[in-house]
């Protein structure tokens, strides 16, 4: 697929259908609650809905800003729509996207990278559905048969995935990796030692925002310095 066709035909179609499917997904998420309320006549008061919304926003509001910005360069436009509709972003879609692009030998963020990312995410969704179906039918039986040590090991699965993805990018950008670790450790240290306590329940969200946008700014500065060094040579 050439770049002009990608930009002028492929992406506009993706955005059109992406918006439509996202809206359908939002409606589908609210449909069970709406159907339950309409059938049984239990309608929560507006005050309860607002209280629940505020509580949820205070916990996950930062991710509304952070996740699209931090994941988009790897996922691409089609992959972003697919990922945020299917879920399991950080523990499945992002690793599958990055590994697929690395295996195909394409540059992350390029036209080819976006297409390969879409294929990798699509395959992960299909496999995910199959595994979830099996898990929903016989998950309790399978887990009960597993040894306790294996169940404990499963709790380290998500940190291991984060570490693997970080390591994959750290190999190509070691300077940025070191700076990012320093930013994350410093932000968490300030939070755990009470220096961000004045923010109340938002302190955890602020740590995430500082880590993500701090790393983005550091990456921009490092990139500019590398360009300047190359021009001097």
Short mmCIF file of N, CA, C and O in Angstrom, two decimals, residues 52-149:
data_model
loop_
_atom_site.label_atom_id
_atom_site.label_comp_id
_atom_site.label_asym_id
_atom_site.label_seq_id
_atom_site.Cartn_x
_atom_site.Cartn_y
_atom_site.Cartn_z
N UNK A 52 -21.18 8.29 41.30
CA UNK A 52 -20.42 7.17 40.75
C UNK A 52 -19.48 7.62 39.64
O UNK A 52 -18.34 7.14 39.55
N UNK A 53 -19.97 8.54 38.79
CA UNK A 53 -19.14 9.03 37.68
C UNK A 53 -17.93 9.79 38.21
O UNK A 53 -16.81 9.62 37.72
N UNK A 54 -18.13 10.64 39.21
CA UNK A 54 -17.03 11.41 39.79
C UNK A 54 -16.01 10.49 40.45
O UNK A 54 -14.79 10.68 40.31
N UNK A 55 -16.50 9.47 41.15
CA UNK A 55 -15.59 8.53 41.80
C UNK A 55 -14.74 7.78 40.77
O UNK A 55 -13.54 7.59 40.96
N UNK A 56 -15.38 7.38 39.68
CA UNK A 56 -14.65 6.65 38.64
C UNK A 56 -13.66 7.55 37.91
O UNK A 56 -12.53 7.15 37.62
N UNK A 57 -14.07 8.79 37.63
CA UNK A 57 -13.20 9.73 36.93
C UNK A 57 -11.97 10.05 37.78
O UNK A 57 -10.85 10.19 37.26
N UNK A 58 -12.15 10.16 39.09
CA UNK A 58 -11.01 10.46 39.96
C UNK A 58 -9.98 9.34 39.96
O UNK A 58 -8.79 9.57 40.19
N UNK A 59 -10.44 8.10 39.69
CA UNK A 59 -9.54 6.95 39.68
C UNK A 59 -8.89 6.77 38.32
O UNK A 59 -7.68 6.56 38.21
N UNK A 60 -9.68 6.85 37.25
CA UNK A 60 -9.18 6.51 35.91
C UNK A 60 -9.19 7.68 34.94
O UNK A 60 -8.92 7.48 33.76
N UNK A 61 -9.47 8.89 35.42
CA UNK A 61 -9.53 10.04 34.52
C UNK A 61 -8.22 10.30 33.81
O UNK A 61 -8.19 10.70 32.64
N UNK A 62 -7.10 10.07 34.50
CA UNK A 62 -5.79 10.32 33.89
C UNK A 62 -5.55 9.41 32.70
O UNK A 62 -4.90 9.81 31.72
N UNK A 63 -6.08 8.18 32.76
CA UNK A 63 -5.87 7.24 31.66
C UNK A 63 -6.57 7.70 30.39
O UNK A 63 -6.17 7.34 29.29
N UNK A 64 -7.63 8.50 30.54
CA UNK A 64 -8.36 9.02 29.38
C UNK A 64 -7.44 9.89 28.53
O UNK A 64 -7.56 9.93 27.30
N UNK A 65 -6.49 10.56 29.18
CA UNK A 65 -5.53 11.41 28.48
C UNK A 65 -4.27 10.64 28.14
O UNK A 65 -3.73 10.74 27.03
N UNK A 66 -3.79 9.87 29.10
CA UNK A 66 -2.48 9.24 28.97
C UNK A 66 -2.46 8.11 27.94
O UNK A 66 -1.58 8.06 27.07
N UNK A 67 -3.43 7.20 28.02
CA UNK A 67 -3.36 5.99 27.20
C UNK A 67 -3.41 6.26 25.69
O UNK A 67 -2.58 5.72 24.95
N UNK A 68 -4.35 7.08 25.19
CA UNK A 68 -4.33 7.32 23.73
C UNK A 68 -3.03 7.95 23.25
O UNK A 68 -2.52 7.60 22.18
N UNK A 69 -2.48 8.87 24.05
CA UNK A 69 -1.25 9.56 23.64
C UNK A 69 -0.06 8.63 23.69
O UNK A 69 0.77 8.59 22.77
N UNK A 70 0.06 7.85 24.76
CA UNK A 70 1.25 7.01 24.95
C UNK A 70 1.22 5.75 24.09
O UNK A 70 2.27 5.25 23.68
N UNK A 71 0.02 5.22 23.76
CA UNK A 71 -0.07 3.98 22.99
C UNK A 71 -0.18 4.22 21.49
O UNK A 71 0.18 3.35 20.69
N UNK A 72 -0.68 5.38 21.08
CA UNK A 72 -0.93 5.63 19.66
C UNK A 72 0.29 5.46 18.76
O UNK A 72 0.18 4.88 17.67
N UNK A 73 1.49 5.94 19.15
CA UNK A 73 2.65 5.79 18.26
C UNK A 73 2.95 4.34 17.90
O UNK A 73 3.48 4.07 16.82
N UNK A 74 2.62 3.41 18.79
CA UNK A 74 2.87 1.99 18.51
C UNK A 74 1.68 1.36 17.79
O UNK A 74 1.84 0.62 16.82
N UNK A 75 0.47 1.66 18.24
CA UNK A 75 -0.72 1.01 17.71
C UNK A 75 -1.10 1.50 16.33
O UNK A 75 -1.59 0.72 15.51
N UNK A 76 -0.90 2.78 16.04
CA UNK A 76 -1.37 3.35 14.79
C UNK A 76 -2.85 3.69 14.89
O UNK A 76 -3.53 3.33 15.86
N UNK A 77 -3.38 4.36 13.87
CA UNK A 77 -4.79 4.79 13.90
C UNK A 77 -5.74 3.59 13.90
O UNK A 77 -6.62 3.49 14.76
N UNK A 78 -5.63 2.65 12.95
CA UNK A 78 -6.57 1.50 12.98
C UNK A 78 -6.43 0.69 14.25
O UNK A 78 -7.43 0.28 14.86
N UNK A 79 -5.18 0.46 14.68
CA UNK A 79 -4.95 -0.33 15.88
C UNK A 79 -5.50 0.34 17.13
O UNK A 79 -5.95 -0.34 18.06
N UNK A 80 -5.48 1.68 17.17
CA UNK A 80 -6.02 2.40 18.32
C UNK A 80 -7.52 2.20 18.44
O UNK A 80 -8.05 1.94 19.53
N UNK A 81 -8.23 2.32 17.32
CA UNK A 81 -9.68 2.08 17.35
C UNK A 81 -9.99 0.65 17.79
O UNK A 81 -10.87 0.41 18.63
N UNK A 82 -9.28 -0.31 17.23
CA UNK A 82 -9.53 -1.72 17.57
C UNK A 82 -9.20 -2.00 19.03
O UNK A 82 -9.93 -2.72 19.72
N UNK A 83 -8.11 -1.42 19.50
CA UNK A 83 -7.65 -1.68 20.86
C UNK A 83 -8.61 -1.14 21.90
O UNK A 83 -8.98 -1.83 22.87
N UNK A 84 -9.04 0.11 21.73
CA UNK A 84 -9.90 0.71 22.74
C UNK A 84 -11.33 0.21 22.67
O UNK A 84 -12.12 0.47 23.57
N UNK A 85 -11.66 -0.51 21.62
CA UNK A 85 -12.96 -1.16 21.56
C UNK A 85 -12.91 -2.55 22.20
O UNK A 85 -13.85 -2.96 22.87
N UNK A 86 -11.79 -3.25 22.01
CA UNK A 86 -11.68 -4.63 22.51
C UNK A 86 -11.12 -4.72 23.92
O UNK A 86 -11.37 -5.69 24.63
N UNK A 87 -10.33 -3.70 24.36
CA UNK A 87 -9.77 -3.73 25.71
C UNK A 87 -8.46 -4.50 25.78
O UNK A 87 -7.87 -4.85 24.76
N UNK A 88 -8.02 -4.76 27.01
CA UNK A 88 -6.74 -5.45 27.26
C UNK A 88 -5.59 -4.74 26.55
O UNK A 88 -4.75 -5.37 25.89
N UNK A 89 -5.56 -3.41 26.69
CA UNK A 89 -4.61 -2.60 25.92
C UNK A 89 -3.17 -2.91 26.27
O UNK A 89 -2.38 -3.31 25.42
N UNK A 90 -2.81 -2.70 27.54
CA UNK A 90 -1.41 -2.80 27.92
C UNK A 90 -0.92 -4.22 28.07
O UNK A 90 0.27 -4.50 27.88
N UNK A 91 -1.82 -5.14 28.42
CA UNK A 91 -1.37 -6.51 28.68
C UNK A 91 -1.48 -7.43 27.47
O UNK A 91 -1.00 -8.56 27.51
N UNK A 92 -2.09 -6.96 26.36
CA UNK A 92 -2.19 -7.82 25.19
C UNK A 92 -2.03 -7.07 23.88
O UNK A 92 -1.17 -7.41 23.05
N UNK A 93 -2.82 -6.03 23.63
CA UNK A 93 -2.79 -5.37 22.32
C UNK A 93 -1.45 -4.68 22.05
O UNK A 93 -0.89 -4.82 20.96
N UNK A 94 -0.95 -3.94 23.03
CA UNK A 94 0.32 -3.24 22.83
C UNK A 94 1.49 -4.21 22.63
O UNK A 94 2.27 -4.03 21.68
N UNK A 95 1.65 -5.25 23.47
CA UNK A 95 2.73 -6.20 23.21
C UNK A 95 2.60 -6.89 21.85
O UNK A 95 3.60 -7.06 21.15
N UNK A 96 1.38 -7.29 21.48
CA UNK A 96 1.19 -7.96 20.19
C UNK A 96 1.53 -7.03 19.04
O UNK A 96 2.13 -7.44 18.04
N UNK A 97 1.14 -5.77 19.17
CA UNK A 97 1.44 -4.78 18.12
C UNK A 97 2.94 -4.57 17.97
O UNK A 97 3.47 -4.61 16.85
N UNK A 98 3.63 -4.36 19.07
CA UNK A 98 5.06 -4.08 19.00
C UNK A 98 5.85 -5.30 18.53
O UNK A 98 6.79 -5.18 17.73
N UNK A 99 5.47 -6.49 19.00
CA UNK A 99 6.17 -7.71 18.59
C UNK A 99 5.94 -8.00 17.11
O UNK A 99 6.86 -8.42 16.40
N UNK A 100 4.72 -7.77 16.64
CA UNK A 100 4.42 -8.00 15.22
C UNK A 100 5.26 -7.08 14.33
O UNK A 100 5.80 -7.52 13.30
N UNK A 101 5.38 -5.81 14.73
CA UNK A 101 6.17 -4.87 13.94
C UNK A 101 7.66 -5.22 13.97
O UNK A 101 8.36 -5.09 12.97
N UNK A 102 8.12 -5.66 15.13
CA UNK A 102 9.53 -6.05 15.24
C UNK A 102 9.80 -7.30 14.40
O UNK A 102 10.83 -7.38 13.70
N UNK A 103 8.89 -8.27 14.43
CA UNK A 103 9.07 -9.50 13.66
C UNK A 103 9.04 -9.23 12.16
O UNK A 103 9.75 -9.89 11.39
N UNK A 104 8.22 -8.25 11.75
CA UNK A 104 8.11 -7.93 10.32
C UNK A 104 9.25 -7.01 9.86
O UNK A 104 9.41 -6.80 8.65
N UNK A 105 10.00 -6.47 10.82
CA UNK A 105 11.13 -5.62 10.46
C UNK A 105 10.72 -4.26 9.92
O UNK A 105 11.42 -3.69 9.08
N UNK A 106 9.58 -3.73 10.39
CA UNK A 106 9.12 -2.42 9.93
C UNK A 106 9.34 -1.39 11.04
O UNK A 106 9.46 -1.73 12.22
N UNK A 107 9.37 -0.14 10.64
CA UNK A 107 9.59 0.94 11.61
C UNK A 107 8.29 1.28 12.31
O UNK A 107 7.25 1.50 11.66
N UNK A 108 8.34 1.34 13.63
CA UNK A 108 7.15 1.68 14.42
C UNK A 108 6.75 3.12 14.12
O UNK A 108 7.57 4.03 14.15
N UNK A 109 5.47 3.31 13.84
CA UNK A 109 4.96 4.64 13.51
C UNK A 109 4.88 4.92 12.03
O UNK A 109 4.29 5.91 11.62
N UNK A 110 5.47 4.04 11.20
CA UNK A 110 5.44 4.22 9.76
C UNK A 110 4.13 3.66 9.18
O UNK A 110 3.35 3.03 9.88
N UNK A 111 3.91 3.90 7.89
CA UNK A 111 2.73 3.36 7.22
C UNK A 111 2.73 1.83 7.30
O UNK A 111 1.71 1.22 7.62
N UNK A 112 3.89 1.23 6.98
CA UNK A 112 3.99 -0.23 7.05
C UNK A 112 3.79 -0.73 8.48
O UNK A 112 3.13 -1.75 8.70
N UNK A 113 4.34 0.02 9.45
CA UNK A 113 4.19 -0.36 10.84
C UNK A 113 2.74 -0.35 11.29
O UNK A 113 2.30 -1.23 12.03
N UNK A 114 1.99 0.65 10.83
CA UNK A 114 0.58 0.75 11.18
C UNK A 114 -0.21 -0.44 10.64
O UNK A 114 -1.09 -0.99 11.33
N UNK A 115 0.09 -0.85 9.42
CA UNK A 115 -0.62 -1.99 8.81
C UNK A 115 -0.29 -3.28 9.54
O UNK A 115 -1.17 -4.08 9.86
N UNK A 116 0.99 -3.50 9.81
CA UNK A 116 1.41 -4.71 10.54
C UNK A 116 0.81 -4.71 11.94
O UNK A 116 0.37 -5.75 12.45
N UNK A 117 0.78 -3.54 12.57
CA UNK A 117 0.17 -3.42 13.90
C UNK A 117 -1.30 -3.83 13.87
O UNK A 117 -1.77 -4.55 14.76
N UNK A 118 -2.01 -3.39 12.83
CA UNK A 118 -3.42 -3.73 12.70
C UNK A 118 -3.61 -5.24 12.58
O UNK A 118 -4.51 -5.82 13.20
N UNK A 119 -2.75 -5.88 11.79
CA UNK A 119 -2.85 -7.34 11.62
C UNK A 119 -2.56 -8.05 12.95
O UNK A 119 -3.28 -8.98 13.34
N UNK A 120 -1.50 -7.61 13.65
CA UNK A 120 -1.16 -8.22 14.92
C UNK A 120 -2.26 -8.08 15.96
O UNK A 120 -2.58 -9.03 16.68
N UNK A 121 -2.87 -6.90 16.03
CA UNK A 121 -3.95 -6.66 16.99
C UNK A 121 -5.18 -7.48 16.62
O UNK A 121 -5.86 -8.04 17.50
N UNK A 122 -5.50 -7.56 15.31
CA UNK A 122 -6.66 -8.33 14.87
C UNK A 122 -6.51 -9.80 15.26
O UNK A 122 -7.46 -10.43 15.75
N UNK A 123 -5.33 -10.35 15.04
CA UNK A 123 -5.08 -11.75 15.41
C UNK A 123 -5.21 -11.94 16.92
O UNK A 123 -5.80 -12.93 17.40
N UNK A 124 -4.67 -10.97 17.69
CA UNK A 124 -4.75 -11.08 19.15
C UNK A 124 -6.19 -11.04 19.64
O UNK A 124 -6.53 -11.71 20.62
N UNK A 125 -7.04 -10.27 18.96
CA UNK A 125 -8.45 -10.19 19.36
C UNK A 125 -9.15 -11.53 19.13
O UNK A 125 -9.91 -12.02 19.97
N UNK A 126 -8.88 -12.13 17.96
CA UNK A 126 -9.50 -13.43 17.65
C UNK A 126 -9.04 -14.49 18.66
O UNK A 126 -9.86 -15.25 19.20
N UNK A 127 -7.74 -14.54 18.90
CA UNK A 127 -7.21 -15.52 19.86
C UNK A 127 -7.76 -15.24 21.26
O UNK A 127 -8.10 -16.17 22.00
N UNK A 128 -7.85 -13.96 21.60
CA UNK A 128 -8.38 -13.57 22.91
C UNK A 128 -9.81 -14.06 23.11
O UNK A 128 -10.18 -14.56 24.17
N UNK A 129 -10.63 -13.90 22.06
CA UNK A 129 -12.02 -14.34 22.14
C UNK A 129 -12.11 -15.85 22.34
O UNK A 129 -12.91 -16.35 23.15
N UNK A 130 -11.26 -16.59 21.62
CA UNK A 130 -11.25 -18.05 21.75
C UNK A 130 -10.85 -18.46 23.18
O UNK A 130 -11.51 -19.31 23.81
N UNK A 131 -9.77 -17.82 23.68
CA UNK A 131 -9.30 -18.17 25.02
C UNK A 131 -10.33 -17.78 26.08
O UNK A 131 -10.57 -18.53 27.04
N UNK A 132 -10.95 -16.61 25.91
CA UNK A 132 -11.97 -16.19 26.88
C UNK A 132 -13.17 -17.12 26.86
O UNK A 132 -13.76 -17.39 27.92
N UNK A 133 -13.54 -17.60 25.67
CA UNK A 133 -14.66 -18.55 25.59
C UNK A 133 -14.34 -19.84 26.34
O UNK A 133 -15.16 -20.34 27.11
N UNK A 134 -13.13 -20.35 26.11
CA UNK A 134 -12.71 -21.56 26.82
C UNK A 134 -12.64 -21.30 28.33
O UNK A 134 -13.07 -22.12 29.15
N UNK A 135 -12.07 -20.12 28.69
CA UNK A 135 -11.95 -19.78 30.10
C UNK A 135 -13.29 -19.61 30.79
O UNK A 135 -13.47 -20.01 31.95
N UNK A 136 -14.25 -19.00 30.07
CA UNK A 136 -15.58 -18.80 30.65
C UNK A 136 -16.29 -20.12 30.88
O UNK A 136 -17.07 -20.28 31.83
N UNK A 137 -16.03 -21.09 29.99
CA UNK A 137 -16.71 -22.39 30.12
C UNK A 137 -16.04 -23.27 31.17
O UNK A 137 -16.69 -23.89 32.01
N UNK A 138 -14.69 -23.33 31.12
CA UNK A 138 -14.00 -24.25 32.03
C UNK A 138 -12.90 -23.62 32.84
O UNK A 138 -12.01 -24.33 33.33
N UNK A 139 -12.94 -22.28 32.98
CA UNK A 139 -11.87 -21.58 33.69
C UNK A 139 -11.70 -22.01 35.13
O UNK A 139 -10.57 -22.24 35.60
N UNK A 140 -12.81 -22.13 35.86
CA UNK A 140 -12.73 -22.51 37.28
C UNK A 140 -12.15 -23.91 37.45
O UNK A 140 -11.37 -24.17 38.38
N UNK A 141 -12.53 -24.81 36.56
CA UNK A 141 -12.02 -26.19 36.63
C UNK A 141 -10.52 -26.21 36.37
O UNK A 141 -9.75 -26.90 37.06
N UNK A 142 -10.09 -25.43 35.36
CA UNK A 142 -8.67 -25.40 35.00
C UNK A 142 -7.84 -24.79 36.13
O UNK A 142 -6.79 -25.32 36.52
N UNK A 143 -8.31 -23.66 36.68
CA UNK A 143 -7.58 -23.00 37.76
C UNK A 143 -7.51 -23.88 39.01
O UNK A 143 -6.50 -23.88 39.72
N UNK A 144 -8.59 -24.57 39.29
CA UNK A 144 -8.60 -25.44 40.48
C UNK A 144 -7.59 -26.57 40.36
O UNK A 144 -7.06 -27.06 41.36
N UNK A 145 -7.30 -26.98 39.12
CA UNK A 145 -6.37 -28.09 38.91
C UNK A 145 -4.92 -27.65 38.93
O UNK A 145 -4.02 -28.49 39.02
N UNK A 146 -4.68 -26.34 38.85
CA UNK A 146 -3.31 -25.83 38.81
C UNK A 146 -2.70 -25.82 40.21
O UNK A 146 -3.40 -25.59 41.20
N UNK A 147 -1.41 -26.07 40.32
CA UNK A 147 -0.75 -25.99 41.64
C UNK A 147 -0.73 -24.55 42.15
O UNK A 147 -0.74 -23.59 41.38
N UNK A 148 -0.68 -24.41 43.47
CA UNK A 148 -0.73 -23.09 44.09
C UNK A 148 0.43 -22.22 43.66
O UNK A 148 0.28 -21.00 43.48
N UNK A 149 1.61 -22.81 43.50
CA UNK A 149 2.78 -22.04 43.08
C UNK A 149 2.58 -21.42 41.71
O UNK A 149 3.04 -20.30 41.45
#
